[in-house]
């Protein structure tokens, strides 16, 4: 007995999509150019953009607002920190700007009064305050820097003890404070006096009496230098990591791989007779196109998210706006599905369609930032690139990854991508109707 | 009383630009018969099949699946099965996966889908290679899988477009046996082929078309009797041979073997009888000029 035709609307769509995805994964060449080659490509260009040798060290900014020997010595110390290279800034604003641009991971500011702070070390129990502004996305480097600065503070302290007159003055102020601390525990008072006497001894002078100021315990929370940490989020006027530049390019190549693979699959369907069998099935034209489109959409999303995951995990690419990135990748996938459906159905013959599709995709990728970023291109090419979906895809992903822009700048590329997607799929449906007359 | 009609083609006409592919073609196909649609290249067979499948719309006339409707409607196409001339299978999928995919397109699911896959693989002799990718199959195996995919949903009307093209004799035999068994189970088959001996062996009725027009239609025996011409008797006497067209070949041979003064005393050394067949019908109706 004959079976009744399928009444499921989505059954044929999912069947076609699942089959196309399985065919893509099983085609080793197509899978390589879709999933592996983009990673290699983007890694290669990321290395070129970043200057491979410099990747080992992060750069910190040093702003010295006092011209005393102590401040000069600390600044010099900051230039000798092993894991960091240091760059001096005369103006705090310049340091902040460099941090916002991602040129440095942190800025250490040696303030006015730094030397005076050292002089009050024993009296107050706290050394001078050193401000550290850091990029919160580079928290690991900031933590390392904090540790190295704490280490440096003891070097500052040791250096202070080499100035005998200065130590004598510090001890004198400390004894004055101690004398006024009436409620201090006698045992603790004795211990502090012992330390001060030892300090006096180091300074080879008489051992004066004194104490910490006020009623506080002068050794409580003793810190030779206080680090005042501040987060300063980069404004991201430019990429902070070279791989942020190459990631969108990798995505472009991944999308290229997807589109060419699916155009080839469709051409295969046309040349081998599977398309005729699909058209002769109860599945409607839109279901056929939807199945192909769904497979394309899923593969485009997988490629993009796989690349992003690799670049975040391996190359430390920071994502400025993850939600926007999800939206951008979905819109990009939709646009490339539209391109795919148009190219797959536009040719008069299967072979012509596949060849034409490859050529068009290559040109669109080249002018759309697939080989070099659009902002490196001459102005006329930048204008031309507006006609490439790759341009809008790269722009949308750039906005999500590193570029800061207003709402209108975000909406435009997303809207263009969606329009390309909807228009392309619609055109594909129309062209598939035409295909049946070519059988 | 004849068998019920399954398919009617009524005054079909289709042109592509200035070329008339199908010209006022009318035909009916009965349930359970294997109907051979024969014709030289470019005769209009594929266009006719495409209209039967609803892939292209006729300029005029109509196609009707009796009691169901026009194949331009999706639900009607569910009652049709197609094995296209081009192999409509995916090399990247296994035989089993190919059948599962095409089965799902027709709404088959779960246990029923698995049952049909198993049955079809057995029917076409591919069960031992079910888990191998179709890309590793021989040409004949691919043809058999192509046929199995068309039968997955057990359609009442099956359209087979040159299903034995380029296959070895064993696979051809398997395919012909399979088609015959389908007809015996009540399926109707429309079969196109260039192999006339195949059509003669398999088909209950044939229709020969050329330049879009139906030249003849009927049972194989009737068509041969009507359009096959007379039997030809070839008589060899030493180095010479003669050819006689006759309706009574045995009498002609007797006459040749009897001593006759006009034979010149040369004995008959060989006799061959060429009876009219479907190929002679085909050549008589469509001519011997090459078709490219």
XYZ file of C-alpha atoms in Angstrom:
731
model
C 0.000 0.000 0.000
C 1.317 3.447 -0.788
C 2.212 5.663 2.088
C 0.419 8.904 2.648
C 2.626 11.904 1.869
C 4.250 13.710 4.761
C 2.105 16.274 6.487
C 5.002 17.613 8.575
C 6.042 21.109 7.592
C 9.486 21.002 9.130
C 10.262 17.326 8.524
C 11.651 17.801 5.002
C 13.435 21.002 6.103
C 15.303 19.213 8.893
C 15.969 16.155 6.719
C 17.567 18.292 4.001
C 19.523 20.397 6.503
C 20.841 17.384 8.398
C 21.897 15.650 5.197
C 23.676 18.717 3.844
C 25.548 19.231 7.113
C 26.568 15.589 7.184
C 27.787 15.808 3.612
C 29.796 18.935 4.437
C 31.519 17.308 7.390
C 32.259 14.156 5.407
C 33.767 16.074 2.523
C 37.286 16.422 3.895
C 38.381 19.135 1.481
C 35.281 21.231 2.120
C 35.575 20.678 5.879
C 39.230 21.736 5.803
C 38.518 24.964 3.939
C 35.499 25.671 6.113
C 36.757 24.850 9.591
C 40.566 24.538 9.595
C 41.884 26.910 6.969
C 40.219 30.011 8.486
C 41.948 29.330 11.811
C 45.320 28.975 10.092
C 44.695 32.080 8.021
C 43.608 34.248 10.928
C 46.456 33.019 13.117
C 48.941 33.811 10.384
C 47.648 37.320 9.875
C 47.319 37.880 13.605
C 51.003 37.077 13.976
C 51.855 39.471 11.174
C 49.839 42.302 12.688
C 51.155 41.821 16.200
C 54.874 41.421 15.568
C 55.427 38.009 16.983
C 58.520 38.758 19.044
C 56.895 41.431 21.164
C 54.066 39.303 22.380
C 55.997 38.031 25.373
C 56.004 41.289 27.395
C 53.208 43.604 28.366
C 53.924 47.320 28.480
C 53.222 49.552 31.464
C 53.174 53.316 31.506
C 55.171 55.320 34.098
C 54.140 58.822 35.029
C 56.531 60.587 37.422
C 55.115 63.785 38.882
C 57.986 64.481 41.287
C 61.595 65.091 40.484
C 63.186 63.793 43.677
C 65.880 61.106 43.850
C 63.381 58.699 45.485
C 60.847 59.172 42.679
C 63.580 58.882 40.042
C 64.824 55.679 41.669
C 61.337 54.121 41.687
C 60.788 55.098 38.054
C 64.090 53.496 37.181
C 63.031 50.363 39.076
C 59.827 50.214 37.069
C 61.909 50.009 33.911
C 63.670 46.923 35.199
C 60.623 44.788 36.060
C 61.246 41.453 34.345
C 57.821 40.720 32.902
C 57.046 44.240 31.738
C 58.500 46.836 29.500
C 57.971 50.417 30.689
C 57.144 53.532 28.768
C 57.434 56.990 30.368
C 54.743 59.607 30.087
C 55.290 63.179 31.210
C 51.586 63.922 31.467
C 49.077 61.681 33.313
C 46.595 62.366 30.502
C 48.995 60.844 27.978
C 49.340 57.749 30.125
C 45.565 57.439 30.462
C 45.140 57.856 26.711
C 47.669 55.112 26.039
C 45.816 52.840 28.444
C 42.514 53.572 26.760
C 44.018 52.789 23.397
C 45.298 49.511 24.753
C 48.924 50.469 24.167
C 49.767 49.774 27.804
C 48.137 47.366 30.235
C 48.555 49.685 33.254
C 49.868 53.129 34.215
C 51.860 53.633 37.441
C 51.757 57.232 38.645
C 54.442 58.396 41.110
C 52.687 61.343 42.715
C 53.805 64.709 43.989
C 54.793 64.205 47.637
C 56.121 60.728 47.060
C 59.383 61.538 48.794
C 57.561 63.257 51.680
C 55.447 60.152 52.082
C 58.565 58.127 52.558
C 59.720 60.558 55.232
C 56.503 59.963 57.209
C 56.810 56.222 56.847
C 57.454 55.417 60.503
C 55.201 58.152 61.771
C 52.133 57.059 59.836
C 52.892 53.426 59.254
C 52.091 53.888 55.591
C 54.364 54.894 52.803
C 53.547 57.158 49.902
C 50.555 56.372 47.731
C 51.341 55.207 44.206
C 48.390 55.171 41.819
C 48.010 52.221 39.455
C 45.434 52.409 36.670
C 44.885 49.141 34.832
C 42.811 47.631 32.056
C 40.304 45.279 33.715
C 40.453 42.972 30.725
C 44.162 42.494 31.486
C 43.598 41.610 35.128
C 46.217 38.885 35.079
C 48.938 41.320 34.079
C 47.634 43.837 36.641
C 47.878 41.239 39.403
C 51.403 40.426 38.411
C 52.258 44.118 38.372
C 50.792 44.598 41.848
C 53.003 41.852 43.173
C 56.078 43.316 41.579
C 55.261 46.794 42.934
C 54.844 45.417 46.470
C 58.232 43.820 46.085
C 59.588 47.149 44.861
C 58.173 48.969 47.891
C 60.538 47.080 50.156
C 63.371 47.999 47.880
C 62.287 51.627 48.350
C 62.287 51.088 52.088
C 65.773 49.584 52.046
C 66.965 52.501 49.987
C 65.498 54.823 52.604
C 67.642 53.260 55.305
C 70.766 54.144 53.399
C 70.106 57.844 54.112
C 71.094 58.135 57.802
C 69.853 61.673 58.391
C 66.550 60.769 56.867
C 66.208 57.692 59.095
C 67.054 59.788 62.143
C 64.325 62.248 61.221
C 61.829 59.451 60.596
C 62.660 57.819 63.930
C 62.346 61.142 65.713
C 58.864 61.686 64.316
C 57.928 58.110 65.150
C 59.009 58.533 68.807
C 56.925 61.686 69.046
C 53.930 59.759 67.861
C 54.659 56.900 70.242
C 54.800 59.267 73.152
C 51.342 60.560 72.348
C 49.863 57.062 72.014
C 48.816 56.787 75.681
C 46.638 53.694 75.330
C 49.181 51.566 73.543
C 49.790 48.140 75.045
C 53.085 48.226 77.018
C 54.420 45.108 75.365
C 53.745 46.498 71.896
C 55.221 49.874 72.918
C 58.366 48.051 73.976
C 58.566 46.219 70.670
C 58.178 49.438 68.647
C 60.801 51.171 70.728
C 63.129 48.262 70.099
C 62.586 48.601 66.329
C 63.118 52.357 66.432
C 66.250 51.909 68.508
C 67.511 49.411 65.986
C 66.732 51.858 63.175
C 68.648 54.526 65.027
C 71.505 52.118 65.436
C 71.470 51.495 61.681
C 71.673 55.232 61.177
C 74.644 55.220 63.637
C 73.220 57.991 65.689
C 71.918 58.324 69.238
C 68.745 56.406 70.057
C 66.071 59.031 70.576
C 62.743 58.354 72.267
C 59.567 58.664 70.179
C 56.411 56.938 68.937
C 53.744 56.729 66.291
C 51.364 59.635 65.889
C 47.903 59.686 67.463
C 46.480 56.793 69.365
C 46.963 54.304 66.524
C 49.327 51.392 66.529
C 52.046 52.619 64.151
C 52.936 49.049 63.042
C 49.415 47.985 62.299
C 49.110 47.488 58.511
C 52.621 48.751 58.050
C 53.198 49.277 54.355
C 56.260 50.975 52.979
C 54.350 52.007 49.838
C 50.599 52.073 49.290
C 49.275 50.944 45.903
C 46.118 52.756 44.913
C 44.579 50.542 42.222
C 42.074 51.881 39.702
C 40.367 50.118 36.816
C 40.442 52.062 33.601
C 38.524 50.409 30.786
C 40.126 50.967 27.419
C 38.040 53.120 25.119
C 38.973 50.703 22.339
C 39.419 53.323 19.703
C 41.649 50.676 18.193
C 42.256 46.980 18.726
C 44.171 46.050 21.855
C 45.250 42.707 20.512
C 46.398 42.046 16.965
C 44.273 38.914 16.843
C 41.215 41.109 17.287
C 42.063 42.370 13.812
C 42.630 38.970 12.276
C 39.622 37.288 13.926
C 37.060 38.943 11.629
C 39.252 38.002 8.684
C 39.335 34.416 9.829
C 35.581 34.528 10.098
C 35.366 35.900 6.576
C 37.375 32.957 5.290
C 35.268 30.561 7.301
C 32.119 32.016 5.795
C 33.729 31.809 2.368
C 34.417 28.137 2.954
C 30.810 27.572 3.992
C 29.346 29.396 1.032
C 31.570 27.746 -1.570
C 30.985 24.319 -0.029
C 27.225 24.735 -0.099
C 27.184 26.223 -3.585
C 29.177 23.165 -4.679
C 26.717 20.865 -2.885
C 23.817 22.532 -4.632
C 25.627 22.282 -7.968
C 26.128 18.593 -7.219
C 22.421 18.264 -6.524
C 21.670 19.834 -9.872
C 24.154 17.825 -11.894
C 23.582 14.454 -10.233
C 19.812 14.410 -10.285
C 19.263 14.666 -6.556
C 17.708 18.098 -7.038
C 15.221 16.628 -9.518
C 14.356 13.978 -6.971
C 13.951 16.630 -4.276
C 11.756 18.714 -6.572
C 9.700 15.648 -7.439
C 9.109 14.871 -3.768
C 6.117 16.241 -1.853
C 8.426 18.859 -0.289
C 7.514 22.353 -1.367
C 10.011 24.677 -2.988
C 10.279 26.846 0.084
C 10.918 23.771 2.231
C 13.733 22.752 -0.053
C 15.286 26.208 0.110
C 14.670 26.415 3.854
C 16.419 23.074 4.394
C 19.446 24.197 2.423
C 19.383 27.582 4.145
C 19.162 26.017 7.598
C 22.183 23.850 6.887
C 24.076 26.899 5.658
C 23.022 28.940 8.669
C 24.106 26.288 11.148
C 27.451 25.742 9.476
C 28.115 29.499 9.240
C 27.336 29.867 12.957
C 29.493 26.895 13.919
C 32.415 28.235 11.916
C 32.153 31.677 13.456
C 31.704 30.512 17.041
C 34.451 27.940 16.707
C 36.858 30.611 15.500
C 35.830 33.003 18.239
C 36.258 30.336 20.920
C 39.711 29.460 19.626
C 40.791 33.093 19.460
C 39.518 33.875 22.938
C 41.038 30.760 24.489
C 44.331 30.636 22.637
C 45.117 34.218 21.715
C 43.455 36.001 24.625
C 41.198 38.054 22.373
C 38.904 40.111 24.585
C 35.318 40.534 23.412
C 34.000 44.028 24.063
C 30.336 43.120 23.774
C 29.533 39.373 23.781
C 25.809 39.883 23.192
C 26.480 42.070 20.193
C 28.903 39.436 18.954
C 26.177 36.794 19.059
C 23.823 39.096 17.152
C 26.549 40.006 14.667
C 27.414 36.380 13.956
C 23.751 35.451 13.501
C 23.250 38.365 11.097
C 26.442 37.471 9.243
C 25.327 33.869 8.933
C 21.940 35.018 7.621
C 23.603 37.270 5.038
C 25.867 34.524 3.792
C 22.980 32.099 3.558
C 21.328 34.667 1.296
C 24.472 34.970 -0.821
C 24.745 31.188 -0.901
C 21.193 30.604 -2.061
C 21.482 33.227 -4.779
C 24.786 31.952 -6.106
C 23.662 28.330 -5.946
C 20.617 28.924 -8.092
C 21.611 31.802 -10.352
C 23.735 29.898 -12.896
C 22.260 28.365 -16.006
C 24.108 25.127 -15.383
C 25.365 23.360 -12.299
C 29.013 23.718 -13.282
C 28.557 27.344 -14.302
C 26.829 28.074 -11.044
C 29.634 26.559 -8.968
C 32.388 28.340 -10.918
C 30.579 31.651 -10.949
C 29.862 31.329 -7.254
C 33.506 30.736 -6.370
C 34.635 33.710 -8.455
C 32.050 36.058 -6.982
C 32.787 34.968 -3.433
C 36.519 35.458 -3.903
C 36.096 38.984 -5.264
C 33.609 39.910 -2.551
C 35.966 38.570 0.109
C 38.928 40.478 -1.272
C 37.171 43.821 -1.357
C 35.382 43.064 1.879
C 38.429 42.725 4.096
C 39.140 39.068 3.592
C 42.807 39.526 2.877
C 43.610 42.885 4.440
C 41.403 44.934 6.739
C 39.243 47.442 4.909
C 40.671 50.401 6.843
C 44.113 49.600 5.396
C 42.740 49.849 1.852
C 42.866 52.871 -0.473
C 39.802 55.068 -0.285
C 38.271 53.910 -3.587
C 38.464 50.294 -2.464
C 36.910 51.217 0.842
C 34.002 52.721 -1.102
C 33.753 49.648 -3.294
C 33.795 47.415 -0.266
C 30.346 48.681 0.726
C 28.993 46.311 -1.921
C 30.484 43.280 -0.240
C 28.615 41.446 2.520
C 32.012 40.582 3.959
C 32.563 44.269 4.715
C 29.402 44.490 6.763
C 30.124 41.230 8.477
C 33.638 42.338 9.436
C 32.301 45.698 10.566
C 29.633 44.120 12.759
C 32.109 41.720 14.317
C 34.688 44.483 14.782
C 32.078 46.475 16.682
C 31.418 43.547 18.960
C 35.061 42.676 19.474
C 36.942 45.948 19.809
C 35.519 48.953 18.029
C 33.544 51.453 20.080
C 30.707 53.150 18.303
C 27.273 54.624 18.728
C 23.986 52.762 18.341
C 23.496 53.956 14.783
C 26.889 52.522 13.820
C 25.833 49.165 15.214
C 22.391 49.067 13.629
C 23.520 49.824 10.080
C 25.737 46.772 9.447
C 23.299 44.450 11.184
C 20.412 45.794 9.106
C 22.410 45.489 5.884
C 23.357 41.895 6.719
C 19.766 40.943 7.476
C 18.563 42.566 4.255
C 21.150 40.612 2.262
C 20.031 37.434 3.990
C 16.317 37.898 3.468
C 16.761 39.176 -0.097
C 19.132 36.371 -1.029
C 16.933 33.601 0.319
C 13.883 35.152 -1.351
C 15.749 35.320 -4.642
C 16.832 31.729 -4.113
C 13.211 30.602 -3.754
C 12.309 32.372 -6.989
C 15.288 30.928 -8.825
C 14.568 27.402 -7.608
C 11.136 27.697 -9.188
C 12.890 28.561 -12.425
C 15.202 25.541 -12.079
C 12.411 23.049 -12.498
C 11.831 24.242 -16.036
C 15.457 23.538 -16.875
C 15.026 19.831 -16.220
C -12.749 -5.062 -19.220
C -9.387 -3.316 -18.903
C -7.474 -2.395 -15.798
C -8.218 0.882 -14.063
C -6.411 3.919 -15.376
C -3.782 5.447 -13.101
C -2.417 8.284 -15.215
C -3.867 10.344 -18.016
C -1.924 12.743 -20.219
C -4.421 14.856 -22.109
C -3.332 16.884 -25.146
C -0.050 17.902 -23.586
C 1.932 20.574 -25.333
C 5.189 22.153 -24.256
C 7.525 24.463 -26.135
C 10.903 25.920 -25.176
C 11.431 29.063 -27.196
C 10.804 28.046 -30.792
C 11.270 24.334 -30.093
C 8.236 22.164 -29.626
C 9.277 19.503 -27.129
C 5.884 17.849 -26.709
C 3.106 18.251 -29.239
C -0.478 17.300 -28.450
C 0.439 14.141 -26.603
C -2.351 12.065 -25.110
C -1.800 8.839 -23.250
C -3.242 6.690 -20.525
C -1.410 4.288 -18.275
C -3.195 1.427 -16.520
C -2.678 0.138 -13.020
C -0.101 -2.621 -12.638
C 1.361 -2.299 -16.111
C 4.889 -1.505 -17.152
C 4.558 1.149 -19.817
C 7.595 1.767 -22.008
C 8.026 5.347 -23.199
C 10.445 5.028 -26.083
C 12.001 7.493 -28.453
C 15.338 8.745 -29.772
C 17.354 11.445 -28.002
C 15.484 14.738 -27.928
C 12.170 13.076 -28.751
C 10.446 14.636 -25.723
C 10.574 11.739 -23.257
C 12.215 13.696 -20.420
C 9.903 16.661 -20.918
C 6.925 14.333 -20.794
C 8.238 12.710 -17.613
C 8.866 16.155 -16.085
C 5.267 17.108 -16.754
C 4.108 13.805 -15.253
C 6.089 14.697 -12.121
C 4.845 18.256 -11.956
C 8.361 19.601 -12.422
C 7.271 21.677 -15.395
C 3.858 22.890 -16.337
C 2.498 22.159 -19.822
C 1.686 25.087 -22.076
C -1.628 23.406 -22.697
C -3.299 20.132 -21.826
C -3.085 18.463 -18.446
C -1.738 15.589 -16.424
C -4.030 13.747 -14.059
C -3.373 11.070 -11.534
C -6.710 9.367 -11.608
C -8.731 10.277 -8.551
C -5.877 12.168 -6.899
C -5.165 15.313 -8.862
C -2.408 17.114 -10.710
C 1.234 16.396 -9.812
C 1.904 20.131 -9.567
C 0.368 19.750 -6.100
C 2.760 18.533 -3.410
C 0.473 15.902 -1.932
C -0.059 14.336 -5.346
C 3.691 14.036 -5.876
C 3.757 11.874 -2.768
C 2.091 9.162 -4.866
C 4.866 9.231 -7.443
C 8.341 7.761 -7.342
C 11.205 8.824 -9.582
C 14.498 7.205 -10.471
C 16.130 9.880 -12.618
C 18.552 9.061 -15.380
C 21.284 10.954 -13.497
C 22.123 9.098 -10.305
C 20.109 10.853 -7.625
C 22.032 9.599 -4.631
C 24.657 11.137 -2.354
C 28.101 9.570 -2.597
C 28.960 10.909 0.848
C 26.149 8.979 2.526
C 25.913 5.244 3.049
C 23.322 3.241 1.170
C 21.229 3.098 4.313
C 21.526 6.850 4.953
C 20.545 7.644 1.367
C 17.384 5.609 1.702
C 16.643 7.110 5.114
C 16.946 10.621 3.699
C 14.625 10.024 0.776
C 12.230 8.124 3.025
C 12.032 11.069 5.422
C 11.199 13.391 2.526
C 8.075 11.293 2.069
C 7.182 11.389 5.741
C 8.502 7.987 6.784
C 9.708 7.783 10.380
C 10.896 5.378 13.045
C 10.218 1.664 12.758
C 8.385 1.988 9.449
C 11.315 3.850 7.957
C 13.749 1.180 9.172
C 11.512 -1.578 7.858
C 11.334 -0.018 4.408
C 15.073 0.592 4.302
C 15.741 -3.058 5.116
C 13.192 -4.272 2.594
C 14.509 -2.068 -0.211
C 18.121 -3.007 0.447
C 17.154 -6.683 0.284
C 15.119 -6.149 -2.858
C 17.987 -4.590 -4.797
C 20.657 -6.835 -3.280
C 22.516 -4.141 -1.362
C 21.929 -5.293 2.207
C 25.535 -6.494 2.701
C 26.845 -3.059 1.651
C 24.226 -0.988 3.469
C 26.739 0.658 5.792
C 29.216 1.555 3.030
C 29.222 4.953 1.439
C 27.566 5.084 -1.959
C 30.753 6.626 -3.348
C 32.423 3.236 -2.965
C 29.706 1.407 -4.925
C 30.083 0.167 -8.497
C 27.986 1.740 -11.260
C 25.486 -1.092 -11.092
C 25.131 -0.862 -7.319
C 24.515 2.882 -7.574
C 21.801 2.257 -10.164
C 20.169 -0.249 -7.847
C 20.351 2.172 -4.937
C 18.881 4.864 -7.200
C 15.972 2.556 -7.904
C 15.551 1.622 -4.245
C 15.388 5.310 -3.276
C 12.526 5.795 -5.742
C 10.597 2.909 -4.189
C 11.118 3.804 -0.523
C 7.613 5.158 -0.067
C 6.071 2.414 -2.195
C 4.494 4.783 -4.715
C 1.594 3.520 -6.813
C 3.202 5.099 -9.889
C 6.918 4.770 -10.505
C 8.770 6.689 -13.221
C 12.074 5.118 -14.193
C 14.209 7.136 -16.586
C 16.740 4.803 -18.203
C 17.390 2.925 -14.973
C 19.811 0.458 -16.543
C 22.071 2.917 -18.358
C 25.690 1.826 -18.104
C 25.271 -1.171 -15.814
C 26.637 -4.687 -16.077
C 24.362 -7.584 -17.152
C 23.967 -8.845 -13.586
C 22.764 -5.508 -12.245
C 20.547 -5.019 -15.285
C 18.977 -8.391 -14.673
C 18.395 -7.508 -11.003
C 16.799 -4.183 -11.944
C 14.511 -5.748 -14.553
C 13.440 -8.478 -12.148
C 12.767 -5.850 -9.496
C 10.620 -3.787 -11.853
C 8.707 -6.853 -12.946
C 8.028 -7.839 -9.337
C 6.802 -4.323 -8.574
C 4.300 -4.549 -11.413
C 3.141 -7.930 -10.146
C 2.502 -6.325 -6.764
C 0.224 -3.759 -8.360
C 2.608 -0.846 -8.886
C 2.438 0.972 -12.178
C 5.732 1.719 -13.900
C 6.572 4.157 -16.665
C 9.875 3.100 -18.082
C 12.102 4.886 -20.561
C 15.032 3.164 -22.197
C 17.124 3.055 -25.326
C 17.473 -0.713 -25.044
C 14.671 -2.129 -27.175
C 15.235 -5.743 -26.182
C 14.858 -4.596 -22.562
C 11.563 -2.867 -23.339
C 10.366 -5.894 -25.251
C 11.161 -8.179 -22.317
C 9.741 -5.928 -19.611
C 6.936 -3.759 -20.932
C 3.278 -4.639 -21.254
C 2.642 -1.687 -23.510
C 4.868 0.842 -25.206
C 4.484 4.276 -26.707
C 7.011 5.587 -29.206
C 7.404 9.322 -29.487
C 9.510 11.454 -31.755
C 9.683 15.202 -32.171
C 7.189 15.519 -29.364
C 4.497 13.468 -31.064
C 3.237 10.059 -30.084
C 3.836 7.846 -33.113
C 2.296 4.666 -31.813
C 1.019 3.128 -28.618
C -0.159 -0.331 -27.690
C 0.830 -3.781 -26.498
C 4.276 -4.875 -27.602
C 2.953 -7.669 -29.827
C 0.379 -5.380 -31.449
C 2.874 -2.650 -32.089
C 5.346 -5.053 -33.619
C 2.673 -6.575 -35.821
C 1.440 -3.215 -36.916
C 4.700 -1.308 -37.393
C 7.484 -3.912 -37.392
C 7.249 -4.749 -41.076
C 7.616 -8.181 -42.627
C 9.914 -11.021 -41.627
C 13.178 -11.045 -43.553
C 14.687 -14.348 -44.664
C 18.391 -14.297 -45.552
C 19.533 -17.169 -47.790
C 23.210 -17.847 -48.422
C 24.530 -19.893 -51.365
C 28.303 -20.051 -51.197
C 29.623 -16.514 -51.525
C 26.295 -14.987 -52.516
C 23.348 -14.053 -50.302
C 19.774 -13.047 -50.954
C 17.226 -11.284 -48.752
C 13.494 -11.869 -48.990
C 10.751 -10.050 -47.119
C 7.820 -12.310 -46.437
C 4.915 -13.018 -44.179
C 5.568 -16.771 -44.545
C 9.233 -17.349 -43.749
C 9.024 -21.142 -43.515
C 7.506 -21.431 -46.963
C 10.207 -19.141 -48.293
C 12.893 -21.412 -46.808
C 11.252 -24.510 -48.204
C 11.239 -22.880 -51.597
C 14.907 -22.034 -51.278
C 15.901 -25.540 -50.279
C 13.966 -27.204 -53.156
C 16.052 -27.782 -56.352
C 15.254 -25.054 -58.769
C 16.630 -24.303 -62.221
C 17.262 -20.670 -61.400
C 19.557 -21.593 -58.474
C 22.270 -22.564 -60.899
C 23.014 -25.807 -59.067
C 24.460 -23.971 -56.038
C 23.301 -25.470 -52.745
C 21.966 -23.391 -49.855
C 24.728 -22.961 -47.251
C 22.906 -20.854 -44.683
C 19.517 -19.460 -43.699
C 18.684 -16.688 -41.204
C 15.292 -15.343 -40.233
C 14.953 -11.773 -38.898
C 11.568 -11.457 -37.298
C 10.261 -7.933 -36.678
C 10.788 -6.726 -33.134
C 10.560 -3.531 -31.153
C 13.848 -2.290 -32.558
C 12.572 -2.613 -36.100
C 9.404 -0.837 -35.051
C 11.497 1.916 -33.522
C 13.681 2.311 -36.616
C 10.731 2.099 -38.971
C 8.911 4.840 -37.128
C 11.757 7.166 -36.189
C 14.101 6.556 -39.137
C 17.702 5.472 -39.351
C 19.194 8.939 -39.456
C 21.629 9.648 -36.611
C 20.259 11.749 -33.768
C 22.793 13.848 -31.875
